[in-house]
Every structure is written in C-alpha cells, then in structure tokens.
Amino acid sequence: MIISGGALKKAIQLSSYVLFFNLLFITKVLAVETIVIATSRYNSTDYRHLTNDVPCYKQAKYQPITSKYRGAIDIHMLCQLFNAVNFPVTFVFTPAFDYTSAVKLVKQGKADMIAETAWSNLISNKVLKSAPIYKKNEYELGIYTTLEKTTTLKINTAHDFNILTGVSNKLWGNDWKLLQTLKTQNMLSANNALTMFRLVKYNNADFVLWPFYYQSDDMSYTLTVADRKDQQYYKLYPVPNIKLTMPYSRHYILSGVTPRSELIMETLNKGIERLSNAGKIRQLYIDCGFLSDKTKDWKTIELTNTKNGQ
C-alpha cells in the first residue's frame, strides 16, 4: 500500500500530538513529589484515617481534623504548607518506634523528614531545620492535677512550687528543665505518661506539666489502661488561671543528605512564611485542638535561669 505525501504528513502530525499529550500527562504525574516521612504507626495511621487516605496534593479544600497524636496534626499541617505554595506532594510513611529512631532514619537519608515538629534546642546540627512553626513562648503548658487539688493548690508565683512534688520524665528534656527551674520540693521521674498520671492521682506527686487539652470543655486529659477489664483510667485537670510557656521555638526536621532536601526545605519555608503571615498556622492548630484562646488571659509563671530559646 502506497501512502501519499499528504497522508503521511498528517499521520506524523497526529503522532506528534499524541506524543506531546502523553509527555504532558507524564510530566504532570512526575510533578507530584513523594516525600518519605519517618514516624510512629500511631501518627501515620491516625492521619490517614482522618483524611480518608486522600493524598496530600488532592486535598484541595482544607478540613480541620482533631487527634490526640501531635504527629498526626503536624503531618496535616505539613500538607497545608505544601498546598499553600502549589507544590503537589504525596506522603509515604516509614515506621519509626519513637522520635529518636525517626531522627536516626532522617540522618541516614532513609527518610526525607520526620512527622513531629521538634524543639529548637534539641535539634541536631546533622539535620536541616525549617523556619519555626511555634515561636518562642507560644507553646503553653498547664499544671495538671486531680480535680480536688485544682482548688486546694494555691499557685501564683514560681515560689509556690517550693512545697510541691512534680513528676515528669528525665528523657523529656525541656519538660524536665522546666520542672527543675520551678525548684519543687521533690522531683519524680516516670518512664511514661500513664505512670505520671497514676502518681498524681494517688497523691505521690502533686502535679505533672502537660499541654492544655483544648478538645475537652474543661481541658481535662484522660489516660486509660486499655488492656484492663475494669477500664481503669486516670483523669487530670489544669489548675485554673495559671500556665507556663516553653522558651523555645518548634521546627520540622529534614534530612540533609537526600537528593531533594534543598528543594523540600526551600518550598516548606515558603509555605511557612505564607501561612504564618496570614495567621493561618495558629488558626490550624486552634481548629485541630492544640492551641486555643481559652488560656489567653491566664497568668504566665515567670521563670528564672532558663536559657533563651531560638
């Protein structure tokens, strides 16, 4: 069969159009960056459940979510930051037992970043640090105790802690530093939050420093022993009208050795700048229950001997 010159020309043009649109489609697909995030299964599972497992770049309309896992909320914030500057991404999660193991994966280049934001003074110089998400003294802690003691503990200044016993975990660096600064009569270290709450409930300690839990009307926080038949629980409440602030800023941690680290960091910081200037970062954490104006007028305990954060 002989093909005329005109028909051949049209066939070539048609093939060119098909190739062009195929390349355009491939380019669009490839334009979606895959970011590997190291985090616990609790954080990743809760985030995926709350967002119906919709990839970040397809979450066109912002929807607030609530979770007791900070990491899940920080992942949600991360998605909003990338979407704010039209940088399409999808997240792949690699499991990490805890914060330390997540940071190790990032240092090794096995993950692009970790899910949870971290305190400025605890970030290694072997990783990259984003612009701040929480600014210095923006993050607030309550004095959590039993319901009865919320009225019997009289706390107005740091001096009032001198007759009290506080509990925390020595491995929770900044919480432990704050507890030391309060110069309590006694300091107890517990391995986990459940033990801390138990010590307070049974009057072995007077209080534990705890982030305000804005998702309950009275800001009480409950920890439950899930594997007990009697469903034993420990519920603590904040002492009203008093709070502490963390003298450090909070940042995302990124790997400095992955091929796209500079691109991810530059884009992330642009998103932080844009949403921060619009007041949307604080609003997102308010929507998600991790910040609130409920305690805006509460008195902040003035502390001495705390190094300035960054």
mmCIF file of C-alpha atoms in Angstrom:
data_model
loop_
_atom_site.group_PDB
_atom_site.id
_atom_site.type_symbol
_atom_site.label_atom_id
_atom_site.label_comp_id
_atom_site.label_asym_id
_atom_site.label_seq_id
_atom_site.Cartn_x
_atom_site.Cartn_y
_atom_site.Cartn_z
ATOM 1 C CA MET A 1 0.000 0.000 0.000
ATOM 2 C CA ILE A 2 1.318 3.382 -1.041
ATOM 3 C CA ILE A 3 0.750 6.298 1.344
ATOM 4 C CA SER A 4 0.521 9.714 -0.211
ATOM 5 C CA GLY A 5 2.757 12.526 1.000
ATOM 6 C CA GLY A 6 -0.200 14.447 2.470
ATOM 7 C CA ALA A 7 -1.484 11.434 4.393
ATOM 8 C CA LEU A 8 1.994 10.689 5.725
ATOM 9 C CA LYS A 9 2.366 14.287 6.877
ATOM 10 C CA LYS A 10 -0.980 14.141 8.684
ATOM 11 C CA ALA A 11 -0.038 10.815 10.301
ATOM 12 C CA ILE A 12 3.235 12.299 11.545
ATOM 13 C CA GLN A 13 1.420 15.349 12.895
ATOM 14 C CA LEU A 14 -1.132 13.142 14.637
ATOM 15 C CA SER A 15 1.643 11.037 16.167
ATOM 16 C CA SER A 16 3.363 14.210 17.339
ATOM 17 C CA TYR A 17 0.173 15.429 19.033
ATOM 18 C CA VAL A 18 -0.323 12.062 20.739
ATOM 19 C CA LEU A 19 3.311 12.051 21.906
ATOM 20 C CA PHE A 20 3.007 15.626 23.140
ATOM 21 C CA PHE A 21 -0.098 14.928 25.236
ATOM 22 C CA ASN A 22 1.401 11.695 26.571
ATOM 23 C CA LEU A 23 4.516 13.588 27.636
ATOM 24 C CA LEU A 24 2.337 16.306 29.139
ATOM 25 C CA PHE A 25 0.432 13.698 31.152
ATOM 26 C CA ILE A 26 3.651 12.004 32.298
ATOM 27 C CA THR A 27 5.117 15.370 33.273
ATOM 28 C CA LYS A 28 2.078 16.153 35.385
ATOM 29 C CA VAL A 29 2.297 12.774 37.081
ATOM 30 C CA LEU A 30 6.013 13.152 37.711
ATOM 31 C CA ALA A 31 5.449 16.650 39.084
ATOM 32 C CA VAL A 32 3.931 15.127 42.221
ATOM 33 C CA GLU A 33 6.797 14.794 44.701
ATOM 34 C CA THR A 34 6.869 11.791 47.000
ATOM 35 C CA ILE A 35 8.100 12.699 50.478
ATOM 36 C CA VAL A 36 9.170 9.906 52.809
ATOM 37 C CA ILE A 37 8.239 10.657 56.417
ATOM 38 C CA ALA A 38 9.584 8.727 59.404
ATOM 39 C CA THR A 39 7.052 8.438 62.215
ATOM 40 C CA SER A 40 5.228 6.051 64.510
ATOM 41 C CA ARG A 41 2.365 3.973 63.156
ATOM 42 C CA TYR A 42 0.043 5.795 65.582
ATOM 43 C CA ASN A 43 0.681 9.111 63.818
ATOM 44 C CA SER A 44 0.545 7.842 60.252
ATOM 45 C CA THR A 45 -2.475 5.583 60.786
ATOM 46 C CA ASP A 46 -4.468 8.308 62.513
ATOM 47 C CA TYR A 47 -3.601 10.891 59.843
ATOM 48 C CA ARG A 48 -4.584 8.550 57.014
ATOM 49 C CA HIS A 49 -7.823 7.644 58.763
ATOM 50 C CA LEU A 50 -8.782 11.262 59.467
ATOM 51 C CA THR A 51 -8.087 12.351 55.881
ATOM 52 C CA ASN A 52 -9.745 9.247 54.367
ATOM 53 C CA ASP A 53 -6.334 8.329 52.948
ATOM 54 C CA VAL A 54 -6.611 11.089 50.329
ATOM 55 C CA PRO A 55 -3.132 12.046 49.031
ATOM 56 C CA CYS A 56 -1.974 15.469 50.127
ATOM 57 C CA TYR A 57 -1.995 17.029 46.657
ATOM 58 C CA LYS A 58 -5.653 16.021 46.227
ATOM 59 C CA GLN A 59 -6.731 17.687 49.475
ATOM 60 C CA ALA A 60 -7.808 20.813 47.625
ATOM 61 C CA LYS A 61 -10.104 22.063 50.377
ATOM 62 C CA TYR A 62 -8.704 22.445 53.888
ATOM 63 C CA GLN A 63 -10.580 20.496 56.532
ATOM 64 C CA PRO A 64 -9.620 20.694 60.218
ATOM 65 C CA ILE A 65 -9.013 17.375 61.972
ATOM 66 C CA THR A 66 -8.719 16.525 65.640
ATOM 67 C CA SER A 67 -6.360 13.926 67.059
ATOM 68 C CA LYS A 68 -4.675 13.203 70.360
ATOM 69 C CA TYR A 69 -1.499 12.470 68.399
ATOM 70 C CA ARG A 70 0.574 15.601 67.789
ATOM 71 C CA GLY A 71 2.391 13.857 64.943
ATOM 72 C CA ALA A 72 -0.865 13.356 63.023
ATOM 73 C CA ILE A 73 -1.659 17.070 63.337
ATOM 74 C CA ASP A 74 1.881 18.035 62.296
ATOM 75 C CA ILE A 75 1.531 15.877 59.165
ATOM 76 C CA HIS A 76 -1.765 17.609 58.396
ATOM 77 C CA MET A 77 -0.072 20.995 58.836
ATOM 78 C CA LEU A 78 2.735 19.866 56.547
ATOM 79 C CA CYS A 79 0.237 19.116 53.798
ATOM 80 C CA GLN A 80 -1.344 22.557 54.144
ATOM 81 C CA LEU A 81 2.076 24.216 53.919
ATOM 82 C CA PHE A 82 2.933 22.490 50.639
ATOM 83 C CA ASN A 83 -0.515 23.089 49.165
ATOM 84 C CA ALA A 84 -0.285 26.789 50.089
ATOM 85 C CA VAL A 85 2.539 27.243 47.584
ATOM 86 C CA ASN A 86 1.095 24.853 44.955
ATOM 87 C CA PHE A 87 3.749 22.201 45.492
ATOM 88 C CA PRO A 88 1.961 18.861 44.880
ATOM 89 C CA VAL A 89 3.186 16.112 47.182
ATOM 90 C CA THR A 90 2.170 12.709 48.406
ATOM 91 C CA PHE A 91 3.439 11.182 51.638
ATOM 92 C CA VAL A 92 4.948 7.747 52.142
ATOM 93 C CA PHE A 93 5.410 6.728 55.775
ATOM 94 C CA THR A 94 8.278 4.645 57.070
ATOM 95 C CA PRO A 95 7.740 3.309 60.588
ATOM 96 C CA ALA A 96 9.856 4.554 63.473
ATOM 97 C CA PHE A 97 9.455 3.346 67.045
ATOM 98 C CA ASP A 98 9.905 6.792 68.572
ATOM 99 C CA TYR A 99 11.294 10.285 67.986
ATOM 100 C CA THR A 100 14.927 9.192 68.372
ATOM 101 C CA SER A 101 14.644 6.384 65.834
ATOM 102 C CA ALA A 102 12.815 8.712 63.410
ATOM 103 C CA VAL A 103 15.646 11.249 63.603
ATOM 104 C CA LYS A 104 18.158 8.443 63.010
ATOM 105 C CA LEU A 105 16.378 7.471 59.771
ATOM 106 C CA VAL A 106 16.493 11.098 58.624
ATOM 107 C CA LYS A 107 20.210 11.402 59.410
ATOM 108 C CA GLN A 108 20.864 8.244 57.389
ATOM 109 C CA GLY A 109 18.893 9.579 54.427
ATOM 110 C CA LYS A 110 16.316 6.789 54.702
ATOM 111 C CA ALA A 111 13.573 9.393 55.150
ATOM 112 C CA ASP A 112 13.173 12.966 53.938
ATOM 113 C CA MET A 113 11.837 14.223 57.273
ATOM 114 C CA ILE A 114 10.076 13.255 60.487
ATOM 115 C CA ALA A 115 6.399 13.901 61.174
ATOM 116 C CA GLU A 116 6.582 15.644 64.531
ATOM 117 C CA THR A 117 7.978 19.126 64.879
ATOM 118 C CA ALA A 118 10.860 19.408 67.373
ATOM 119 C CA TRP A 119 12.150 21.936 69.889
ATOM 120 C CA SER A 120 14.906 24.201 68.577
ATOM 121 C CA ASN A 121 17.371 23.436 71.375
ATOM 122 C CA LEU A 122 17.089 19.669 70.849
ATOM 123 C CA ILE A 123 17.718 19.591 67.087
ATOM 124 C CA SER A 124 20.989 18.059 65.954
ATOM 125 C CA ASN A 125 23.304 20.033 63.686
ATOM 126 C CA LYS A 126 23.401 16.955 61.445
ATOM 127 C CA VAL A 127 19.897 17.632 60.113
ATOM 128 C CA LEU A 128 18.172 20.597 58.496
ATOM 129 C CA LYS A 129 15.739 22.778 60.456
ATOM 130 C CA SER A 130 12.747 24.548 58.943
ATOM 131 C CA ALA A 131 11.528 28.013 59.823
ATOM 132 C CA PRO A 132 9.612 27.984 63.148
ATOM 133 C CA ILE A 133 6.088 26.608 63.395
ATOM 134 C CA TYR A 134 5.690 27.601 67.037
ATOM 135 C CA LYS A 135 7.591 30.707 68.046
ATOM 136 C CA LYS A 136 9.399 31.059 71.359
ATOM 137 C CA ASN A 137 6.971 31.132 74.340
ATOM 138 C CA GLU A 138 3.976 30.474 72.068
ATOM 139 C CA TYR A 139 3.561 26.895 73.282
ATOM 140 C CA GLU A 140 1.764 26.654 76.632
ATOM 141 C CA LEU A 141 1.730 24.033 79.383
ATOM 142 C CA GLY A 142 -0.726 23.560 82.221
ATOM 143 C CA ILE A 143 -0.224 22.416 85.804
ATOM 144 C CA TYR A 144 -2.259 19.193 85.684
ATOM 145 C CA THR A 145 -3.510 17.627 88.892
ATOM 146 C CA THR A 146 -6.572 15.929 90.425
ATOM 147 C CA LEU A 147 -9.926 17.679 90.397
ATOM 148 C CA GLU A 148 -9.749 18.207 94.171
ATOM 149 C CA LYS A 149 -6.314 19.808 94.016
ATOM 150 C CA THR A 150 -7.327 22.287 91.324
ATOM 151 C CA THR A 151 -8.919 24.259 94.161
ATOM 152 C CA THR A 152 -6.519 23.443 97.015
ATOM 153 C CA LEU A 153 -3.243 24.159 95.200
ATOM 154 C CA LYS A 154 -2.591 27.873 95.549
ATOM 155 C CA ILE A 155 -0.128 28.859 92.825
ATOM 156 C CA ASN A 156 0.558 32.468 91.933
ATOM 157 C CA THR A 157 4.342 32.609 91.524
ATOM 158 C CA ALA A 158 7.224 30.204 90.927
ATOM 159 C CA HIS A 159 7.964 30.335 94.667
ATOM 160 C CA ASP A 160 4.703 28.481 95.385
ATOM 161 C CA PHE A 161 6.113 25.324 93.797
ATOM 162 C CA ASN A 162 8.768 25.006 96.521
ATOM 163 C CA ILE A 163 6.490 22.885 98.729
ATOM 164 C CA LEU A 164 5.160 20.675 95.912
ATOM 165 C CA THR A 165 6.237 17.443 94.245
ATOM 166 C CA GLY A 166 6.279 17.410 90.458
ATOM 167 C CA VAL A 167 6.612 14.469 88.087
ATOM 168 C CA SER A 168 7.954 14.238 84.545
ATOM 169 C CA ASN A 169 10.439 12.141 82.595
ATOM 170 C CA LYS A 170 14.168 12.873 82.659
ATOM 171 C CA LEU A 171 14.295 11.950 78.985
ATOM 172 C CA TRP A 172 11.738 14.664 78.140
ATOM 173 C CA GLY A 173 14.500 17.243 78.050
ATOM 174 C CA ASN A 174 12.623 20.538 78.067
ATOM 175 C CA ASP A 175 9.825 19.420 80.397
ATOM 176 C CA TRP A 176 12.444 18.219 82.865
ATOM 177 C CA LYS A 177 14.327 21.519 82.591
ATOM 178 C CA LEU A 178 11.155 23.458 83.333
ATOM 179 C CA LEU A 179 10.451 21.255 86.340
ATOM 180 C CA GLN A 180 13.984 21.868 87.610
ATOM 181 C CA THR A 181 13.549 25.607 87.168
ATOM 182 C CA LEU A 182 10.424 25.532 89.339
ATOM 183 C CA LYS A 183 12.586 24.298 92.240
ATOM 184 C CA THR A 184 9.944 21.964 93.608
ATOM 185 C CA GLN A 185 10.445 20.242 96.944
ATOM 186 C CA ASN A 186 10.688 16.899 95.147
ATOM 187 C CA MET A 187 11.046 15.794 91.523
ATOM 188 C CA LEU A 188 9.957 12.361 90.344
ATOM 189 C CA SER A 189 10.870 10.782 87.016
ATOM 190 C CA ALA A 190 8.479 8.282 85.431
ATOM 191 C CA ASN A 191 9.043 6.219 82.298
ATOM 192 C CA ASN A 192 5.739 7.065 80.646
ATOM 193 C CA ALA A 193 2.722 9.353 80.812
ATOM 194 C CA LEU A 194 0.461 6.689 82.318
ATOM 195 C CA THR A 195 2.789 6.288 85.312
ATOM 196 C CA MET A 196 2.962 10.075 85.728
ATOM 197 C CA PHE A 197 -0.821 10.366 85.814
ATOM 198 C CA ARG A 198 -1.054 7.461 88.250
ATOM 199 C CA LEU A 199 1.434 9.082 90.625
ATOM 200 C CA VAL A 200 -0.601 12.294 90.625
ATOM 201 C CA LYS A 201 -3.951 10.528 91.024
ATOM 202 C CA TYR A 202 -2.749 8.619 94.089
ATOM 203 C CA ASN A 203 -1.059 11.678 95.644
ATOM 204 C CA ASN A 204 2.525 10.503 95.211
ATOM 205 C CA ALA A 205 3.017 13.701 93.210
ATOM 206 C CA ASP A 206 1.106 16.965 93.208
ATOM 207 C CA PHE A 207 1.192 17.746 89.513
ATOM 208 C CA VAL A 208 2.559 16.995 86.066
ATOM 209 C CA LEU A 209 3.370 19.592 83.405
ATOM 210 C CA TRP A 210 1.046 18.836 80.487
ATOM 211 C CA PRO A 211 -0.060 20.564 77.255
ATOM 212 C CA PHE A 212 -3.530 22.049 77.582
ATOM 213 C CA TYR A 213 -6.071 19.652 76.108
ATOM 214 C CA TYR A 214 -8.479 22.013 74.372
ATOM 215 C CA GLN A 215 -10.611 19.257 72.895
ATOM 216 C CA SER A 216 -12.474 18.835 76.195
ATOM 217 C CA ASP A 217 -14.511 21.714 77.616
ATOM 218 C CA ASP A 218 -12.720 21.665 80.973
ATOM 219 C CA MET A 219 -9.356 20.891 79.303
ATOM 220 C CA SER A 220 -9.089 17.679 81.338
ATOM 221 C CA TYR A 221 -6.979 14.864 79.921
ATOM 222 C CA THR A 222 -7.646 11.168 80.426
ATOM 223 C CA LEU A 223 -5.301 8.229 80.050
ATOM 224 C CA THR A 224 -6.810 4.753 80.075
ATOM 225 C CA VAL A 225 -5.277 1.356 80.734
ATOM 226 C CA ALA A 226 -6.793 -0.254 77.662
ATOM 227 C CA ASP A 227 -5.932 -3.860 78.464
ATOM 228 C CA ARG A 228 -7.614 -3.885 81.900
ATOM 229 C CA LYS A 229 -11.104 -5.349 82.258
ATOM 230 C CA ASP A 230 -12.132 -2.633 84.719
ATOM 231 C CA GLN A 231 -11.094 0.053 82.202
ATOM 232 C CA GLN A 232 -9.142 1.881 84.899
ATOM 233 C CA TYR A 233 -8.441 5.455 83.895
ATOM 234 C CA TYR A 234 -6.528 8.483 85.125
ATOM 235 C CA LYS A 235 -8.082 11.883 84.575
ATOM 236 C CA LEU A 236 -6.287 15.123 85.449
ATOM 237 C CA TYR A 237 -7.296 18.778 85.222
ATOM 238 C CA PRO A 238 -5.342 22.020 84.829
ATOM 239 C CA VAL A 239 -5.015 24.342 87.811
ATOM 240 C CA PRO A 240 -7.083 27.326 86.611
ATOM 241 C CA ASN A 241 -5.688 30.719 85.630
ATOM 242 C CA ILE A 242 -2.028 29.685 85.643
ATOM 243 C CA LYS A 243 0.284 28.439 82.886
ATOM 244 C CA LEU A 244 3.884 28.007 81.775
ATOM 245 C CA THR A 245 5.359 28.681 78.353
ATOM 246 C CA MET A 246 8.159 26.855 76.573
ATOM 247 C CA PRO A 247 11.115 29.203 75.924
ATOM 248 C CA TYR A 248 11.966 27.521 72.610
ATOM 249 C CA SER A 249 10.631 27.513 69.071
ATOM 250 C CA ARG A 250 9.437 24.398 67.255
ATOM 251 C CA HIS A 251 10.520 23.252 63.778
ATOM 252 C CA TYR A 252 10.278 20.474 61.206
ATOM 253 C CA ILE A 253 13.402 18.327 60.829
ATOM 254 C CA LEU A 254 14.618 17.391 57.349
ATOM 255 C CA SER A 255 17.405 15.228 56.025
ATOM 256 C CA GLY A 256 20.440 16.997 54.653
ATOM 257 C CA VAL A 257 21.593 14.048 52.543
ATOM 258 C CA THR A 258 18.590 13.123 50.390
ATOM 259 C CA PRO A 259 18.722 14.353 46.756
ATOM 260 C CA ARG A 260 15.746 16.734 47.115
ATOM 261 C CA SER A 261 16.471 18.077 50.595
ATOM 262 C CA GLU A 262 17.169 21.643 49.454
ATOM 263 C CA LEU A 263 14.050 21.728 47.257
ATOM 264 C CA ILE A 264 11.828 20.409 50.043
ATOM 265 C CA MET A 265 13.319 22.799 52.604
ATOM 266 C CA GLU A 266 13.020 25.855 50.355
ATOM 267 C CA THR A 267 9.411 25.039 49.444
ATOM 268 C CA LEU A 268 8.441 24.227 53.023
ATOM 269 C CA ASN A 269 9.830 27.532 54.307
ATOM 270 C CA LYS A 270 7.899 29.420 51.632
ATOM 271 C CA GLY A 271 4.721 27.724 52.824
ATOM 272 C CA ILE A 272 5.510 28.550 56.453
ATOM 273 C CA GLU A 273 6.122 32.190 55.583
ATOM 274 C CA ARG A 274 2.902 32.481 53.591
ATOM 275 C CA LEU A 275 0.612 30.846 56.164
ATOM 276 C CA SER A 276 2.363 32.466 59.125
ATOM 277 C CA ASN A 277 1.927 35.948 57.657
ATOM 278 C CA ALA A 278 -1.759 35.176 57.110
ATOM 279 C CA GLY A 279 -2.176 33.935 60.688
ATOM 280 C CA LYS A 280 -3.257 30.541 59.394
ATOM 281 C CA ILE A 281 -0.701 28.359 61.203
ATOM 282 C CA ARG A 282 -2.005 29.310 64.628
ATOM 283 C CA GLN A 283 -5.579 29.007 63.352
ATOM 284 C CA LEU A 284 -4.977 25.476 62.068
ATOM 285 C CA TYR A 285 -3.654 24.372 65.454
ATOM 286 C CA ILE A 286 -6.664 26.031 67.094
ATOM 287 C CA ASP A 287 -9.005 24.209 64.691
ATOM 288 C CA CYS A 288 -7.247 20.932 65.472
ATOM 289 C CA GLY A 289 -7.429 21.461 69.234
ATOM 290 C CA PHE A 290 -3.746 22.024 70.020
ATOM 291 C CA LEU A 291 -3.936 25.775 70.562
ATOM 292 C CA SER A 292 -6.722 27.920 71.944
ATOM 293 C CA ASP A 293 -7.560 31.390 73.179
ATOM 294 C CA LYS A 294 -9.144 29.819 76.286
ATOM 295 C CA THR A 295 -5.959 30.413 78.264
ATOM 296 C CA LYS A 296 -5.012 33.696 76.608
ATOM 297 C CA ASP A 297 -5.630 35.728 79.767
ATOM 298 C CA TRP A 298 -4.234 33.176 82.220
ATOM 299 C CA LYS A 299 -1.213 34.289 84.212
ATOM 300 C CA THR A 300 2.163 33.052 82.979
ATOM 301 C CA ILE A 301 4.556 31.928 85.708
ATOM 302 C CA GLU A 302 7.719 33.985 85.380
ATOM 303 C CA LEU A 303 10.746 31.705 85.476
ATOM 304 C CA THR A 304 14.407 32.457 86.088
ATOM 305 C CA ASN A 305 17.506 30.542 84.991
ATOM 306 C CA THR A 306 16.003 29.457 81.673
ATOM 307 C CA LYS A 307 18.186 29.969 78.647
ATOM 308 C CA ASN A 308 16.618 31.932 75.823
ATOM 309 C CA GLY A 309 15.262 29.778 73.048
ATOM 310 C CA GLN A 310 15.514 30.448 69.351
#
